[in-house]
Amino acid sequence: MKAKLIKTEHVIDGKEIFAVELTNNQGTYVKIYNYGAIISNFVVKNALGDSQDIVLGFDDFSGYINDDYLAAYPYLGAVIGRYANRIKNGKFNISGKAYQLSQNIGSDTLHGGYIGFDRKVWDILPALGPSLTLQYVSPAGEEGFPGNLTIQLTFKLTAENELILDYKAETNEPTAINLTHHGYFNLATNGGNISNHTHRMPASYYLQQDDNYVVTGVKIPVEGSQYDFLGPKLIGSNWDDQEGYDQTFVLDKEPGELTLASETTEESSGLKLSIYTTEPVAHFYTAKYLAVNNGKKGKNYGPFEAFCVETQHHPNAVNVPEFPTTVLLPGEIYKQTTIYKIEHQ
Protein backbone atom coordinates (compact mmCIF):
# COMPACT_ATOMS: atom_id res chain seq x y z
CA MET A 1 0.00 0.00 0.00
CA LYS A 2 1.22 3.48 -0.85
CA ALA A 3 0.20 7.05 -0.13
CA LYS A 4 0.98 10.09 -2.26
CA LEU A 5 0.47 13.75 -1.37
CA ILE A 6 -0.60 16.10 -4.18
CA LYS A 7 -0.81 19.87 -3.87
CA THR A 8 -3.76 21.58 -5.55
CA GLU A 9 -3.86 25.22 -6.62
CA HIS A 10 -6.50 26.07 -4.04
CA VAL A 11 -6.24 27.91 -0.72
CA ILE A 12 -9.25 28.19 1.62
CA ASP A 13 -9.23 30.14 4.89
CA GLY A 14 -5.49 30.61 4.41
CA LYS A 15 -4.85 26.86 4.24
CA GLU A 16 -3.66 24.89 1.23
CA ILE A 17 -5.83 22.14 -0.18
CA PHE A 18 -4.13 18.82 -0.81
CA ALA A 19 -5.23 15.51 -2.25
CA VAL A 20 -3.87 12.26 -0.84
CA GLU A 21 -3.92 9.16 -3.03
CA LEU A 22 -3.98 5.71 -1.45
CA THR A 23 -3.29 2.67 -3.64
CA ASN A 24 -2.87 -1.07 -3.15
CA ASN A 25 -1.58 -3.93 -5.31
CA GLN A 26 -5.10 -4.89 -6.44
CA GLY A 27 -5.42 -1.77 -8.54
CA THR A 28 -7.61 0.04 -6.02
CA TYR A 29 -7.14 3.80 -5.84
CA VAL A 30 -8.70 6.21 -3.34
CA LYS A 31 -8.31 10.00 -3.47
CA ILE A 32 -9.11 12.07 -0.39
CA TYR A 33 -9.03 15.85 0.01
CA ASN A 34 -8.14 17.55 3.27
CA TYR A 35 -11.14 19.82 2.61
CA GLY A 36 -14.15 18.12 4.18
CA ALA A 37 -12.19 14.85 4.34
CA ILE A 38 -13.88 14.21 0.98
CA ILE A 39 -13.40 10.84 -0.68
CA SER A 40 -13.51 12.04 -4.27
CA ASN A 41 -12.46 8.82 -6.01
CA PHE A 42 -12.78 5.14 -5.09
CA VAL A 43 -11.56 3.20 -8.13
CA VAL A 44 -11.65 -0.61 -8.09
CA LYS A 45 -11.31 -3.47 -10.55
CA ASN A 46 -14.72 -4.85 -11.39
CA ALA A 47 -15.46 -8.48 -12.32
CA LEU A 48 -14.80 -7.66 -15.98
CA GLY A 49 -11.28 -6.56 -15.12
CA ASP A 50 -12.01 -2.90 -15.81
CA SER A 51 -11.21 -0.02 -13.49
CA GLN A 52 -14.42 1.56 -12.20
CA ASP A 53 -15.02 4.54 -9.92
CA ILE A 54 -17.83 3.64 -7.50
CA VAL A 55 -18.39 7.06 -5.90
CA LEU A 56 -19.92 10.24 -7.28
CA GLY A 57 -17.85 13.41 -7.31
CA PHE A 58 -15.88 15.79 -9.51
CA ASP A 59 -12.80 15.41 -11.70
CA ASP A 60 -11.27 18.56 -10.21
CA PHE A 61 -11.42 20.03 -6.72
CA SER A 62 -12.98 23.26 -8.01
CA GLY A 63 -16.25 21.36 -8.51
CA TYR A 64 -16.67 21.01 -4.74
CA ILE A 65 -16.60 24.77 -4.17
CA ASN A 66 -18.57 25.80 -7.27
CA ASP A 67 -21.48 28.15 -6.47
CA ASP A 68 -24.03 26.05 -8.39
CA TYR A 69 -22.98 22.92 -6.51
CA LEU A 70 -23.11 24.63 -3.13
CA ALA A 71 -26.58 26.02 -3.88
CA ALA A 72 -27.99 22.48 -4.09
CA TYR A 73 -25.45 21.03 -1.72
CA PRO A 74 -25.62 17.21 -1.35
CA TYR A 75 -22.43 16.70 0.75
CA LEU A 76 -20.80 14.51 -1.92
CA GLY A 77 -18.25 12.21 -0.31
CA ALA A 78 -17.70 14.35 2.79
CA VAL A 79 -17.42 13.67 6.50
CA ILE A 80 -20.37 15.00 8.49
CA GLY A 81 -20.09 16.68 11.91
CA ARG A 82 -20.42 17.75 14.58
CA TYR A 83 -23.74 16.01 14.36
CA ALA A 84 -25.05 13.84 11.54
CA ASN A 85 -28.63 14.06 10.34
CA ARG A 86 -31.20 16.32 12.04
CA ILE A 87 -31.55 17.76 15.54
CA LYS A 88 -35.10 18.87 16.35
CA ASN A 89 -35.42 22.67 16.52
CA GLY A 90 -31.62 22.87 16.70
CA LYS A 91 -31.84 22.56 20.49
CA PHE A 92 -30.64 20.24 23.23
CA ASN A 93 -29.81 20.22 26.93
CA ILE A 94 -26.76 18.78 28.65
CA SER A 95 -26.76 18.63 32.45
CA GLY A 96 -29.59 21.14 32.59
CA LYS A 97 -27.90 23.69 30.33
CA ALA A 98 -29.71 24.58 27.09
CA TYR A 99 -27.94 25.06 23.76
CA GLN A 100 -29.28 26.64 20.58
CA LEU A 101 -27.61 25.56 17.35
CA SER A 102 -27.71 27.02 13.85
CA GLN A 103 -31.03 26.16 12.21
CA ASN A 104 -30.01 25.51 8.63
CA ILE A 105 -32.99 23.44 7.45
CA GLY A 106 -36.25 25.05 8.51
CA SER A 107 -36.28 25.16 12.29
CA ASP A 108 -33.94 22.16 12.60
CA THR A 109 -30.19 21.57 12.38
CA LEU A 110 -28.88 19.34 9.59
CA HIS A 111 -25.40 17.79 9.40
CA GLY A 112 -23.78 20.18 11.86
CA GLY A 113 -25.20 23.51 10.72
CA TYR A 114 -24.45 26.00 7.96
CA ILE A 115 -20.75 25.17 7.69
CA GLY A 116 -20.05 21.75 9.15
CA PHE A 117 -16.94 19.59 9.11
CA ASP A 118 -17.69 18.83 5.45
CA ARG A 119 -16.54 22.36 4.50
CA LYS A 120 -13.56 22.74 6.81
CA VAL A 121 -9.90 22.42 5.89
CA TRP A 122 -8.43 19.58 7.94
CA ASP A 123 -4.77 19.33 8.94
CA ILE A 124 -2.75 16.44 7.52
CA LEU A 125 -0.86 14.88 10.40
CA PRO A 126 2.77 13.76 9.98
CA ALA A 127 3.90 10.19 9.33
CA LEU A 128 2.04 9.84 6.06
CA GLY A 129 2.47 6.17 5.16
CA PRO A 130 0.08 3.49 4.02
CA SER A 131 -2.63 5.54 5.73
CA LEU A 132 -3.77 9.15 6.07
CA THR A 133 -4.75 10.89 9.31
CA LEU A 134 -6.63 14.19 9.18
CA GLN A 135 -7.34 16.42 12.17
CA TYR A 136 -9.78 19.23 12.75
CA VAL A 137 -10.18 21.29 15.93
CA SER A 138 -13.72 22.63 16.25
CA PRO A 139 -13.80 25.63 18.59
CA ALA A 140 -16.40 26.04 21.32
CA GLY A 141 -19.46 27.81 19.97
CA GLU A 142 -19.00 26.71 16.36
CA GLU A 143 -22.55 26.45 14.95
CA GLY A 144 -23.70 26.69 18.59
CA PHE A 145 -22.05 23.51 19.90
CA PRO A 146 -20.29 23.66 23.27
CA GLY A 147 -16.69 22.64 23.93
CA ASN A 148 -13.49 22.59 21.96
CA LEU A 149 -13.61 19.31 20.03
CA THR A 150 -10.51 17.72 18.50
CA ILE A 151 -11.27 15.12 15.84
CA GLN A 152 -8.86 12.75 14.11
CA LEU A 153 -9.91 10.62 11.17
CA THR A 154 -7.60 7.93 9.78
CA PHE A 155 -8.12 6.39 6.34
CA LYS A 156 -6.35 3.10 5.61
CA LEU A 157 -6.55 1.06 2.40
CA THR A 158 -5.67 -2.60 2.94
CA ALA A 159 -4.43 -5.34 0.64
CA GLU A 160 -7.83 -6.99 1.10
CA ASN A 161 -9.58 -4.06 -0.61
CA GLU A 162 -10.92 -2.59 2.60
CA LEU A 163 -11.04 1.16 3.10
CA ILE A 164 -11.05 1.63 6.88
CA LEU A 165 -12.22 4.86 8.52
CA ASP A 166 -11.21 5.20 12.16
CA TYR A 167 -12.63 8.22 14.02
CA LYS A 168 -11.42 9.57 17.37
CA ALA A 169 -12.47 12.73 19.22
CA GLU A 170 -11.97 14.46 22.58
CA THR A 171 -13.57 17.51 24.19
CA ASN A 172 -12.80 19.90 27.04
CA GLU A 173 -16.44 20.25 28.10
CA PRO A 174 -19.62 18.19 27.62
CA THR A 175 -20.82 18.30 24.03
CA ALA A 176 -22.90 16.41 21.47
CA ILE A 177 -21.17 14.48 18.69
CA ASN A 178 -22.36 12.12 15.96
CA LEU A 179 -20.01 11.69 13.00
CA THR A 180 -20.58 9.89 9.70
CA HIS A 181 -19.39 9.75 6.12
CA HIS A 182 -21.64 10.78 3.23
CA GLY A 183 -20.33 8.79 0.27
CA TYR A 184 -22.63 8.43 -2.75
CA PHE A 185 -22.14 4.97 -4.28
CA ASN A 186 -23.14 3.49 -7.63
CA LEU A 187 -21.81 0.04 -8.53
CA ALA A 188 -23.17 -0.15 -12.11
CA THR A 189 -20.61 0.03 -14.92
CA ASN A 190 -22.45 2.93 -16.58
CA GLY A 191 -24.00 4.52 -13.51
CA GLY A 192 -27.65 5.53 -13.72
CA ASN A 193 -30.61 4.64 -11.54
CA ILE A 194 -29.69 2.36 -8.61
CA SER A 195 -33.07 0.60 -8.35
CA ASN A 196 -31.52 -2.55 -9.85
CA HIS A 197 -28.84 -2.84 -7.17
CA THR A 198 -29.46 -5.69 -4.73
CA HIS A 199 -29.30 -4.56 -1.11
CA ARG A 200 -29.34 -6.20 2.31
CA MET A 201 -29.30 -4.70 5.82
CA PRO A 202 -29.40 -6.72 9.06
CA ALA A 203 -31.87 -4.32 10.66
CA SER A 204 -35.18 -5.44 12.19
CA TYR A 205 -36.34 -1.89 12.97
CA TYR A 206 -36.26 1.54 11.39
CA LEU A 207 -36.86 4.89 13.09
CA GLN A 208 -40.03 6.92 12.70
CA GLN A 209 -39.57 10.45 11.32
CA ASP A 210 -41.77 13.52 11.47
CA ASP A 211 -42.78 15.54 8.40
CA ASN A 212 -39.35 17.23 8.40
CA TYR A 213 -37.45 13.90 8.52
CA VAL A 214 -36.53 14.33 12.18
CA VAL A 215 -36.38 11.10 14.18
CA THR A 216 -39.09 11.01 16.86
CA GLY A 217 -37.80 8.21 19.10
CA VAL A 218 -40.22 5.51 17.92
CA LYS A 219 -38.86 2.25 16.49
CA ILE A 220 -40.96 0.49 13.84
CA PRO A 221 -40.54 -3.18 12.81
CA VAL A 222 -39.50 -3.63 9.17
CA GLU A 223 -41.40 -6.90 8.87
CA GLY A 224 -44.05 -6.80 6.16
CA SER A 225 -43.01 -3.36 4.94
CA GLN A 226 -40.98 -1.92 2.08
CA TYR A 227 -38.23 -1.29 4.65
CA ASP A 228 -37.48 -4.98 5.10
CA PHE A 229 -33.95 -5.55 3.80
CA LEU A 230 -33.23 -8.47 6.13
CA GLY A 231 -32.94 -10.62 3.02
CA PRO A 232 -31.33 -9.33 -0.20
CA LYS A 233 -33.70 -7.61 -2.61
CA LEU A 234 -33.58 -5.11 -5.43
CA ILE A 235 -33.62 -1.58 -4.04
CA GLY A 236 -36.48 -0.70 -6.38
CA SER A 237 -38.49 -3.87 -5.85
CA ASN A 238 -41.16 -2.31 -3.64
CA TRP A 239 -40.09 1.26 -3.02
CA ASP A 240 -42.08 4.41 -3.68
CA ASP A 241 -40.33 5.46 -6.89
CA GLN A 242 -41.04 9.13 -6.17
CA GLU A 243 -39.53 9.02 -2.69
CA GLY A 244 -37.02 6.17 -2.58
CA TYR A 245 -35.47 5.64 0.85
CA ASP A 246 -34.37 8.23 3.40
CA GLN A 247 -34.65 6.31 6.69
CA THR A 248 -32.51 5.30 9.63
CA PHE A 249 -32.23 1.57 10.25
CA VAL A 250 -31.39 0.12 13.68
CA LEU A 251 -28.81 -2.59 13.15
CA ASP A 252 -29.21 -5.99 14.83
CA LYS A 253 -26.02 -5.90 16.88
CA GLU A 254 -24.39 -5.30 20.24
CA PRO A 255 -23.21 -1.75 21.07
CA GLY A 256 -19.70 -1.12 19.76
CA GLU A 257 -19.48 -4.47 17.95
CA LEU A 258 -17.89 -4.29 14.50
CA THR A 259 -20.46 -6.02 12.29
CA LEU A 260 -22.11 -5.81 8.88
CA ALA A 261 -24.27 -2.75 8.26
CA SER A 262 -25.15 -3.42 4.63
CA GLU A 263 -24.26 -5.47 1.59
CA THR A 264 -24.93 -4.21 -1.94
CA THR A 265 -24.31 -5.95 -5.27
CA GLU A 266 -24.80 -5.02 -8.91
CA GLU A 267 -24.97 -7.43 -11.85
CA SER A 268 -23.28 -5.52 -14.69
CA SER A 269 -20.07 -4.90 -12.71
CA GLY A 270 -20.17 -8.03 -10.57
CA LEU A 271 -19.19 -5.86 -7.60
CA LYS A 272 -20.19 -6.29 -3.98
CA LEU A 273 -19.81 -3.48 -1.44
CA SER A 274 -19.99 -4.60 2.19
CA ILE A 275 -20.04 -1.94 4.89
CA TYR A 276 -19.08 -2.81 8.46
CA THR A 277 -19.39 -0.51 11.45
CA THR A 278 -19.19 -0.20 15.22
CA GLU A 279 -22.11 2.25 15.08
CA PRO A 280 -25.67 1.24 16.12
CA VAL A 281 -27.59 2.56 13.09
CA ALA A 282 -27.21 3.21 9.38
CA HIS A 283 -29.14 5.86 7.48
CA PHE A 284 -30.05 4.57 4.02
CA TYR A 285 -30.58 7.33 1.46
CA THR A 286 -31.24 6.82 -2.26
CA ALA A 287 -30.53 10.40 -3.29
CA LYS A 288 -34.00 11.75 -4.01
CA TYR A 289 -32.70 15.32 -3.86
CA LEU A 290 -29.52 14.79 -5.88
CA ALA A 291 -29.04 17.46 -8.57
CA VAL A 292 -25.41 17.97 -9.61
CA ASN A 293 -24.15 19.28 -12.95
CA ASN A 294 -20.76 18.58 -14.52
CA GLY A 295 -19.70 15.73 -12.29
CA LYS A 296 -16.99 13.27 -13.32
CA LYS A 297 -16.46 13.21 -17.10
CA GLY A 298 -19.03 16.02 -17.39
CA LYS A 299 -21.88 13.81 -16.24
CA ASN A 300 -24.94 15.25 -14.52
CA TYR A 301 -26.17 13.36 -11.44
CA GLY A 302 -29.90 13.20 -10.77
CA PRO A 303 -32.28 11.62 -8.24
CA PHE A 304 -31.83 7.93 -7.42
CA GLU A 305 -28.47 7.68 -9.20
CA ALA A 306 -26.62 6.77 -6.00
CA PHE A 307 -27.14 5.31 -2.55
CA CYS A 308 -25.67 6.34 0.79
CA VAL A 309 -25.21 4.19 3.89
CA GLU A 310 -24.43 6.67 6.67
CA THR A 311 -23.24 4.74 9.73
CA GLN A 312 -23.77 6.71 12.93
CA HIS A 313 -25.54 6.93 16.28
CA HIS A 314 -29.30 7.47 16.29
CA PRO A 315 -30.20 10.87 14.80
CA ASN A 316 -31.60 13.41 17.30
CA ALA A 317 -30.44 11.08 20.10
CA VAL A 318 -29.34 14.09 22.11
CA ASN A 319 -33.08 14.78 22.57
CA VAL A 320 -34.23 11.17 23.02
CA PRO A 321 -33.06 9.71 26.37
CA GLU A 322 -34.00 6.16 25.31
CA PHE A 323 -31.40 6.19 22.52
CA PRO A 324 -27.69 5.46 23.07
CA THR A 325 -26.05 8.67 24.25
CA THR A 326 -24.31 11.05 21.86
CA VAL A 327 -22.94 13.21 24.69
CA LEU A 328 -19.15 13.21 24.99
CA LEU A 329 -17.62 14.22 28.32
CA PRO A 330 -14.14 15.54 29.12
CA GLY A 331 -11.74 12.65 29.71
CA GLU A 332 -13.72 10.35 27.42
CA ILE A 333 -12.65 9.38 23.90
CA TYR A 334 -15.19 9.14 21.09
CA LYS A 335 -14.33 6.25 18.78
CA GLN A 336 -15.94 4.62 15.80
CA THR A 337 -14.84 2.48 12.88
CA THR A 338 -16.50 2.03 9.51
CA ILE A 339 -15.11 -0.24 6.77
CA TYR A 340 -15.95 -0.26 3.05
CA LYS A 341 -14.99 -3.66 1.61
CA ILE A 342 -15.05 -4.33 -2.14
CA GLU A 343 -15.28 -7.85 -3.58
CA HIS A 344 -16.54 -9.62 -6.66
CA GLN A 345 -19.82 -11.51 -6.36
Coordinates of N, CA and C in Angstrom, one line a residue, residues 5 12 33 36 40 47 54 65 76 112 120-121 126 151 181 194 202 210 233 253 256 277 291 297 324 328 337 345:
L5 N 1.0 12.4 -1.7 CA 0.5 13.8 -1.4 C 0.6 14.6 -2.6
I12 N -8.0 27.8 1.0 CA -9.2 28.2 1.6 C -9.0 28.5 3.1
Y33 N -9.4 14.5 -0.2 CA -9.0 15.8 0.0 C -9.0 16.2 1.5
G36 N -13.0 19.0 3.9 CA -14.2 18.1 4.2 C -13.9 16.6 4.3
S40 N -13.1 11.6 -3.0 CA -13.5 12.0 -4.3 C -13.5 10.9 -5.3
A47 N -15.6 -7.1 -12.0 CA -15.5 -8.5 -12.3 C -15.1 -8.7 -13.8
I54 N -16.5 4.0 -8.1 CA -17.8 3.6 -7.5 C -18.4 4.8 -6.7
I65 N -16.4 23.4 -4.7 CA -16.6 24.8 -4.2 C -17.3 25.7 -5.2
L76 N -21.4 15.6 -1.2 CA -20.8 14.5 -1.9 C -19.5 14.1 -1.3
G112 N -24.7 19.3 11.2 CA -23.8 20.2 11.9 C -24.0 21.7 11.7
K120 N -14.7 22.3 6.1 CA -13.6 22.7 6.8 C -12.3 22.2 6.2
V121 N -11.2 22.9 6.3 CA -9.9 22.4 5.9 C -9.3 21.7 7.1
P126 N 1.5 14.4 10.5 CA 2.8 13.8 10.0 C 2.7 12.2 9.9
I151 N -10.9 16.3 16.6 CA -11.3 15.1 15.8 C -10.1 14.7 15.0
H181 N -19.9 9.4 7.4 CA -19.4 9.7 6.1 C -20.5 9.7 5.1
I194 N -30.2 3.5 -9.4 CA -29.7 2.4 -8.6 C -30.8 1.4 -8.2
P202 N -29.0 -6.0 7.9 CA -29.4 -6.7 9.1 C -30.0 -5.8 10.1
D210 N -40.6 12.6 11.6 CA -41.8 13.5 11.5 C -41.8 14.1 10.0
K233 N -32.7 -7.9 -1.6 CA -33.7 -7.6 -2.6 C -33.3 -6.4 -3.4
K253 N -27.4 -5.7 16.4 CA -26.0 -5.9 16.9 C -25.9 -5.4 18.3
G256 N -21.1 -1.1 20.0 CA -19.7 -1.1 19.8 C -19.1 -2.3 19.0
T277 N -19.5 -1.7 10.6 CA -19.4 -0.5 11.5 C -19.5 -0.9 12.9
A291 N -29.0 16.6 -7.3 CA -29.0 17.5 -8.6 C -27.7 18.1 -8.7
K297 N -16.3 13.4 -15.6 CA -16.5 13.2 -17.1 C -17.6 14.0 -17.6
P324 N -29.1 5.4 22.6 CA -27.7 5.5 23.1 C -27.2 6.9 23.0
L328 N -20.6 13.5 24.7 CA -19.2 13.2 25.0 C -18.7 14.1 26.1
T337 N -15.5 3.0 14.1 CA -14.8 2.5 12.9 C -15.9 2.1 11.9
Q345 N -18.8 -10.6 -6.8 CA -19.8 -11.5 -6.4 C -19.4 -13.0 -6.5

